[in-house]
Short mmCIF file of C-alpha atoms in Angstrom, two decimals:
data_model
loop_
_atom_site.label_atom_id
_atom_site.label_comp_id
_atom_site.label_asym_id
_atom_site.label_seq_id
_atom_site.Cartn_x
_atom_site.Cartn_y
_atom_site.Cartn_z
CA MET W 1 104.70 110.25 49.23
CA LEU W 2 107.69 108.30 50.41
CA LEU W 3 109.47 106.32 47.73
CA VAL W 4 111.15 103.21 49.12
CA ILE W 5 113.59 101.33 46.86
CA THR W 6 115.25 98.05 47.79
CA TYR W 7 118.64 96.83 46.59
CA SER W 8 118.92 93.27 47.88
CA GLN W 9 116.89 90.08 47.79
CA ALA W 10 116.32 90.22 51.54
CA ALA W 11 115.21 93.86 51.50
CA ARG W 12 112.95 93.20 48.54
CA GLN W 13 111.30 90.32 50.38
CA THR W 14 110.79 92.39 53.53
CA LEU W 15 109.23 95.13 51.41
CA ARG W 16 106.88 92.60 49.89
CA ASN W 17 105.83 91.48 53.40
CA VAL W 18 105.40 95.06 54.64
CA VAL W 19 103.24 95.96 51.64
CA ARG W 20 101.06 92.92 52.19
CA ALA W 21 100.62 93.63 55.88
CA ASN W 22 100.00 97.38 55.63
CA GLU W 23 97.62 98.02 52.76
CA SER W 24 96.41 101.29 54.25
CA ALA W 25 99.90 102.78 54.42
CA VAL W 26 101.09 101.69 50.97
CA ARG W 27 99.85 103.46 47.88
CA ARG W 28 101.66 101.49 45.23
CA ARG W 29 104.09 98.63 44.92
CA LEU W 30 106.35 98.64 41.90
CA GLY W 31 108.40 95.46 42.11
CA ARG W 32 111.32 96.20 44.37
CA ALA W 33 110.10 99.73 45.12
CA ALA W 34 106.96 101.12 46.68
CA LEU W 35 105.23 104.40 47.40
CA PHE W 36 104.16 104.82 50.99
CA ARG W 37 101.69 107.40 52.24
CA GLU W 38 103.43 110.40 53.73
CA THR W 39 102.20 109.68 57.23
CA GLU W 40 104.02 108.86 60.44
CA LEU W 41 103.07 105.25 59.86
CA GLY W 42 104.54 105.41 56.35
CA ALA W 43 107.74 106.91 57.74
CA PHE W 44 107.83 104.36 60.55
CA LEU W 45 107.56 101.46 58.11
CA ALA W 46 110.16 102.93 55.77
CA LEU W 47 112.61 103.57 58.60
CA ARG W 48 112.13 100.06 59.98
CA LEU W 49 113.09 98.74 56.56
CA ARG W 50 116.22 100.85 56.49
CA GLU W 51 117.12 99.92 60.05
CA LYS W 52 116.84 96.27 59.10
CA HIS W 53 118.62 96.34 55.74
CA GLY W 54 120.88 99.40 55.92
CA GLY W 55 122.17 100.68 52.62
CA ALA W 56 120.03 98.21 50.72
CA VAL W 57 117.08 100.51 51.31
CA GLN W 58 116.79 103.98 49.80
CA ILE W 59 114.12 106.40 50.96
CA GLU W 60 113.19 109.51 49.01
CA ARG W 61 110.41 111.96 49.44
CA THR W 62 108.25 112.78 46.44
CA GLY W 63 105.62 115.42 45.86
CA PRO W 64 102.92 116.15 43.33
CA PHE W 65 104.38 117.45 40.10
CA ASN W 66 102.67 120.50 38.65
CA GLU W 67 104.08 121.31 35.21
CA PHE W 68 102.56 124.79 35.38
CA GLU W 69 104.22 125.67 38.67
CA ASP W 70 107.38 123.59 38.83
CA VAL W 71 108.67 123.87 35.28
CA PRO W 72 109.54 126.85 33.04
CA LYS W 73 106.91 127.49 30.39
CA ALA W 74 109.44 126.97 27.60
CA VAL W 75 110.16 123.42 28.77
CA TYR W 76 106.49 122.51 28.98
CA GLU W 77 105.75 124.02 25.56
CA ALA W 78 108.73 122.25 24.00
CA ALA W 79 107.51 118.89 25.30
CA VAL W 80 104.00 119.39 23.95
CA ALA W 81 105.18 120.74 20.60
CA TYR W 82 107.65 117.90 20.13
CA GLU W 83 105.11 115.20 20.88
CA ASN W 84 102.85 116.73 18.27
CA ARG W 85 105.52 116.97 15.58
CA GLU W 86 104.70 116.09 12.00
CA ARG W 87 107.66 113.82 11.32
CA PRO W 88 107.97 111.10 14.00
CA SER W 89 111.54 110.29 13.03
CA THR W 90 112.90 113.76 13.85
CA PRO W 91 115.09 113.76 16.97
CA TYR W 92 114.43 116.59 19.40
CA ALA W 93 117.82 118.21 18.84
CA LYS W 94 116.94 118.74 15.20
CA PHE W 95 113.36 119.70 15.93
CA ALA W 96 114.47 122.52 18.23
CA VAL W 97 116.63 124.15 15.58
CA GLY W 98 114.90 127.16 14.10
CA ARG W 99 112.14 126.94 16.69
CA PRO W 100 111.81 128.85 19.96
CA HIS W 101 112.47 125.72 22.00
CA PRO W 102 115.46 125.13 24.28
CA ALA W 103 118.21 122.93 22.88
CA PRO W 104 118.96 119.64 24.69
CA GLU W 105 122.26 121.02 25.99
CA GLU W 106 120.40 123.86 27.65
CA LEU W 107 117.99 121.47 29.35
CA ARG W 108 120.44 118.84 30.47
CA ASP W 109 122.02 120.26 33.62
CA GLU W 110 119.56 123.00 34.42
CA THR W 111 118.08 122.25 37.84
CA LEU W 112 114.36 122.77 38.19
CA MET G 1 134.37 67.82 37.67
CA THR G 2 136.65 66.26 40.26
CA LEU G 3 135.66 66.51 43.89
CA GLY G 4 137.67 66.74 47.05
CA ALA G 5 136.87 64.36 49.93
CA ASP G 6 134.71 66.94 51.66
CA ALA G 7 132.66 67.57 48.56
CA LYS G 8 132.35 63.84 47.95
CA ARG G 9 130.87 63.30 51.38
CA ARG G 10 128.41 66.11 50.90
CA ARG G 11 127.51 64.72 47.48
CA ALA G 12 126.85 61.34 49.08
CA ASN G 13 124.48 63.05 51.47
CA GLY G 14 122.54 64.53 48.58
CA GLU G 15 123.98 67.95 49.15
CA GLY G 16 125.44 69.63 46.15
CA VAL G 17 125.16 72.58 43.83
CA ALA G 18 121.65 74.00 44.36
CA THR G 19 120.55 71.13 46.60
CA THR G 20 120.35 70.66 50.33
CA PRO G 21 121.29 67.47 52.18
CA LEU G 22 118.89 64.59 51.68
CA ARG G 23 118.33 64.28 55.42
CA ASP G 24 116.77 67.77 55.44
CA HIS G 25 113.99 66.33 53.32
CA VAL G 26 113.65 62.68 54.28
CA GLY G 27 115.95 62.20 57.25
CA ILE G 28 112.85 61.61 59.36
CA VAL G 29 109.77 60.11 57.72
CA GLU G 30 106.79 60.66 59.98
CA ASP G 31 103.05 60.91 59.67
CA GLY G 32 101.86 64.42 58.92
CA MET G 33 105.20 65.50 57.51
CA ALA G 34 105.56 68.13 54.84
CA LEU G 35 107.69 67.42 51.82
CA SER G 36 108.97 69.44 48.91
CA ILE G 37 109.03 66.70 46.32
CA ARG G 38 111.12 68.56 43.78
CA GLY G 39 113.65 69.51 46.42
CA ALA G 40 113.78 66.01 47.83
CA LEU G 41 114.16 64.43 44.39
CA ALA G 42 116.85 66.92 43.44
CA SER G 43 118.81 65.94 46.56
CA ALA G 44 118.21 62.29 45.80
CA ALA G 45 119.58 62.79 42.29
CA ARG G 46 122.68 64.40 43.74
CA SER G 47 123.18 61.47 46.05
CA LEU G 48 123.31 59.35 42.91
CA GLY G 49 125.99 61.61 41.50
CA HIS G 50 123.80 63.37 38.96
CA GLU G 51 124.92 66.68 37.55
CA THR G 52 123.33 69.33 35.39
CA PRO G 53 124.68 71.57 32.62
CA ALA G 54 123.97 74.56 34.89
CA ASP G 55 126.27 73.38 37.69
CA ASP G 56 129.41 75.16 36.54
CA ARG G 57 127.50 78.36 35.92
CA ILE G 58 125.94 78.16 39.38
CA ALA G 59 129.31 77.62 41.02
CA GLU G 60 130.71 80.59 39.06
CA LEU G 61 127.88 82.88 40.14
CA ARG G 62 128.20 81.78 43.75
CA ALA G 63 131.94 82.39 43.76
CA ALA G 64 131.55 85.80 42.12
CA LEU G 65 128.96 86.85 44.70
CA ALA G 66 131.05 85.58 47.60
CA ALA G 67 134.16 87.36 46.36
CA GLU G 68 132.44 90.69 45.96
CA SER G 69 131.61 92.90 48.89
CA VAL G 70 129.66 96.09 48.45
CA PRO G 71 130.52 98.82 50.95
CA GLU G 72 127.78 99.88 53.30
CA ILE G 73 126.09 103.22 52.71
CA ASP G 74 125.19 105.23 55.77
CA LEU G 75 124.31 108.85 55.25
CA SER G 76 122.51 109.25 58.56
CA GLY G 77 125.42 111.20 60.08
CA ALA G 78 125.37 113.69 57.21
CA ARG G 79 121.62 114.03 57.43
CA ARG G 80 121.74 114.50 61.18
CA ARG G 81 124.34 117.27 60.75
CA VAL G 82 122.07 119.11 58.29
CA ALA G 83 119.14 118.83 60.68
CA GLU G 84 121.21 120.06 63.63
CA THR G 85 122.71 123.07 61.86
CA SER G 86 119.37 124.01 60.31
CA GLY G 87 117.72 123.84 63.69
CA GLU G 88 120.44 125.95 65.27
CA GLU G 89 120.22 128.49 62.45
CA GLU G 90 116.46 128.72 62.84
CA ALA G 91 116.79 129.32 66.59
CA LEU G 92 119.46 131.98 66.05
CA ARG G 93 117.37 133.83 63.50
CA GLU G 94 114.59 134.06 66.04
CA ARG G 95 117.04 135.22 68.68
CA VAL G 96 118.43 137.90 66.40
CA ALA G 97 114.93 139.08 65.54
CA SER G 98 113.90 139.24 69.17
CA LEU G 99 117.11 141.06 70.16
CA ARG G 100 116.53 143.62 67.41
CA GLY G 101 113.09 144.16 68.83
CA ARG G 102 114.55 144.61 72.29
CA VAL G 103 117.11 147.15 71.12
CA ALA G 104 114.37 149.15 69.40
CA ALA G 105 112.08 148.96 72.43
CA LEU G 106 114.84 150.11 74.81
CA ARG G 107 115.71 153.03 72.53
CA ASP G 108 112.09 154.07 72.28
CA ALA G 109 111.85 153.94 76.06
CA GLY G 110 114.90 156.20 76.28
CA ILE G 111 117.03 153.49 77.93
CA ASP G 112 120.59 152.81 76.80
CA PRO G 113 120.37 149.71 74.62
CA GLU G 114 124.11 149.02 74.60
CA SER G 115 124.14 145.67 76.36
CA ALA G 116 121.25 144.45 74.23
CA ARG G 117 123.07 145.75 71.19
CA GLU G 118 126.17 143.84 72.18
CA ALA G 119 124.14 140.68 72.60
CA LEU G 120 122.65 141.35 69.16
CA ARG G 121 126.10 141.71 67.63
CA GLY G 122 127.18 138.44 69.21
CA ALA G 123 124.07 136.62 68.01
CA THR G 124 124.45 138.02 64.49
CA ARG G 125 128.06 136.82 64.36
CA ARG G 126 127.06 133.41 65.60
CA LEU G 127 124.19 133.26 63.09
CA SER G 128 126.59 133.94 60.26
CA GLU G 129 128.89 131.15 61.48
CA VAL G 130 126.04 128.68 61.80
CA GLU G 131 124.71 129.61 58.39
CA THR G 132 128.09 128.69 56.93
CA GLU G 133 128.09 125.44 58.89
CA ARG G 134 124.64 124.60 57.60
CA LEU G 135 125.65 125.26 54.00
CA ALA G 136 128.72 123.08 54.44
CA ALA G 137 126.57 120.32 55.94
CA GLU G 138 124.17 120.48 53.00
CA GLN G 139 127.01 120.32 50.51
CA ALA G 140 128.51 117.37 52.34
CA LEU G 141 125.17 115.57 52.22
CA ASP G 142 124.81 116.27 48.50
CA ALA G 143 128.26 114.90 47.85
CA ALA G 144 127.57 111.83 49.95
CA ARG G 145 124.33 111.21 48.06
CA ARG G 146 126.14 111.46 44.75
CA ALA G 147 128.79 109.03 45.95
CA SER G 148 126.21 106.54 47.17
CA ARG G 149 124.73 106.38 43.68
CA ALA G 150 127.68 104.37 42.43
CA THR G 151 127.38 101.96 45.35
CA ARG G 152 123.70 101.55 44.62
CA ASP G 153 124.55 100.75 41.00
CA ARG G 154 126.79 97.96 42.27
CA ARG G 155 124.08 96.69 44.56
CA GLU G 156 121.67 96.58 41.64
CA ARG G 157 124.10 94.56 39.57
CA ARG G 158 124.59 92.25 42.53
CA LEU G 159 120.86 91.81 42.96
CA ARG G 160 120.46 90.92 39.29
CA ARG G 161 123.23 88.37 39.69
CA GLU G 162 121.55 86.93 42.78
CA ASP G 163 118.32 86.58 40.82
CA ARG G 164 120.14 84.86 37.96
CA LEU G 165 121.66 82.47 40.51
CA ALA G 166 118.29 81.71 42.09
CA ASN G 167 116.80 81.01 38.66
CA ALA G 168 119.71 78.79 37.66
CA GLU G 169 119.41 76.86 40.92
CA ARG G 170 115.70 76.38 40.36
CA ARG G 171 116.36 75.13 36.84
CA ALA G 172 119.02 72.75 38.12
CA ARG G 173 116.68 71.31 40.74
CA ARG G 174 114.00 70.79 38.13
CA THR G 175 116.45 69.05 35.80
CA LEU G 176 117.67 66.81 38.62
CA ALA G 177 114.13 65.91 39.71
CA ASP G 178 112.99 65.22 36.15
CA GLY G 179 116.04 63.05 35.68
CA ILE G 180 114.81 60.49 38.20
CA ALA G 181 111.10 60.88 37.52
CA ASN G 182 110.71 57.35 36.20
CA GLU G 183 112.54 55.80 39.15
CA PHE G 184 110.37 57.86 41.49
CA GLU G 185 107.18 56.71 39.79
CA ARG G 186 108.24 53.08 40.05
CA ALA G 187 109.22 53.56 43.67
CA VAL G 188 105.85 55.11 44.52
CA ALA G 189 104.16 51.99 43.18
CA ILE G 190 106.38 49.73 45.26
CA VAL G 191 106.47 51.42 48.68
CA PRO G 192 103.48 50.95 51.00
CA GLY G 193 100.89 53.69 50.71
CA ALA G 194 98.79 55.39 48.09
CA GLY G 195 100.05 57.94 45.66
CA THR G 196 100.01 58.85 42.01
CA VAL G 197 102.58 60.76 40.04
CA GLY G 198 101.43 63.24 37.39
CA SER G 199 103.31 64.20 34.27
CA ARG G 200 105.98 65.90 36.39
CA PRO G 201 107.37 64.42 39.60
CA SER G 202 106.22 67.44 41.58
CA GLU G 203 102.65 66.68 40.51
CA PHE G 204 102.28 64.01 43.13
CA GLU G 205 98.93 63.26 44.63
CA GLY G 206 98.77 61.35 47.84
CA ASP G 207 100.39 61.00 51.19
CA ALA G 208 103.64 62.86 51.76
CA VAL G 209 104.91 59.82 53.67
CA THR G 210 104.48 57.66 50.59
CA ALA G 211 106.39 60.16 48.50
CA ALA G 212 109.12 60.39 51.12
CA LEU G 213 109.50 56.61 51.24
CA ALA G 214 109.74 56.56 47.47
CA VAL G 215 112.47 59.21 47.56
CA VAL G 216 114.43 57.18 50.11
CA ARG G 217 114.12 54.11 47.91
CA VAL G 218 115.40 55.98 44.87
CA ALA G 219 118.26 57.76 46.61
CA ALA G 220 121.64 56.44 47.62
CA VAL G 221 121.25 56.81 51.35
CA ALA G 222 124.31 56.73 53.60
CA ASP G 223 122.95 57.80 56.99
CA PRO G 224 120.06 55.88 58.57
CA VAL G 225 116.59 57.21 57.91
CA VAL G 226 114.32 57.52 60.94
CA LEU G 227 110.88 56.05 60.34
CA ASP G 228 108.01 57.19 62.51
CA CYS G 229 105.13 55.80 60.53
CA ARG G 230 103.19 52.55 60.58
CA ARG G 231 103.95 51.36 57.09
CA PHE G 232 106.24 48.38 57.62
CA GLU G 233 105.94 45.11 59.50
CA SER G 234 109.53 45.17 60.64
CA THR G 235 112.76 47.07 60.42
CA ALA G 236 114.13 44.41 58.15
CA ALA G 237 111.14 44.75 55.83
CA ALA G 238 111.64 48.51 55.74
CA ARG G 239 115.33 48.14 54.96
CA ALA G 240 114.63 45.73 52.17
CA CYS G 241 111.90 47.83 50.61
CA LEU G 242 113.71 51.12 50.91
CA ASP G 243 117.19 49.82 50.15
CA ALA G 244 118.53 52.06 52.87
CA PRO G 245 119.64 51.87 56.52
CA VAL G 246 116.61 52.48 58.67
CA VAL G 247 115.79 53.15 62.33
CA ARG G 248 112.20 52.69 63.36
CA LEU G 249 110.61 54.50 66.26
#
């Protein structure tokens, strides 16, 4: 999907109008951002927005996120284990100590 | 708050912080007109010299927004460069592959492949150059994207400020309109035409012309109001009722 984010009142208003007028092309509106279908029409609408409002419009491309394909097993397992911890007040950094889970510093700048 | 001569004149026309000139609302009163009652009343209140506690804040926000300029972000050049070099690299890879094939085919056929081999060497060199160019283009785009993040942060802050300004202006208009609600209600009863005012001035039921006439009566009007409606017997009667200079069509 195409993620369109607006950064000005004018761009936000145009986005609102585009979303209203093109229900079939827009999957989701999230305030001043929206997810467009990844079709030529979606791209056309997104590019029109950027042509009109320049840097006040950001366009990114998103894709389905599959935690079993896109993420190392250790990261997935750490997330699940941490959310099922016994003591809710334990911060993750402490939780990871003595367990086979990556420390926050290891996770921080490691690109997927 | 002291005003310069220019600001005084605008104030007299109902234009002020968060309000537009009175004539934009009721400069022409004609049948079938549309009227934003809150906006019109807010302008009328300004013409009477009314102020609100939000005025200074609004002026501050406006000045801060006007003084700031956020640089434009345009990464299209960097993106185009990546697309161009990637495309060229792709084409060269295919050329190298096909030249390799040709060299092998010539050899197998017992023909001297030297000129094909030379072409292959040239293409391989060029591919290596273009590969480097493509990597450089990608790095440049990455760097430009990172840099644009900070500009986007500024734009976000600016947008929040713009929203705060819009809210403050709306609050100011409401305060101004509420401030002359009683005068408006009395004026509606006096001017010709039917209309009732609800608990808030914007809750008006009735003809927009009636409301507009009432606004004119309440306001301090400097420039003549144009009347294109059949409410008054004479221009003099209109002037007297509306307490304003009037031109009838």
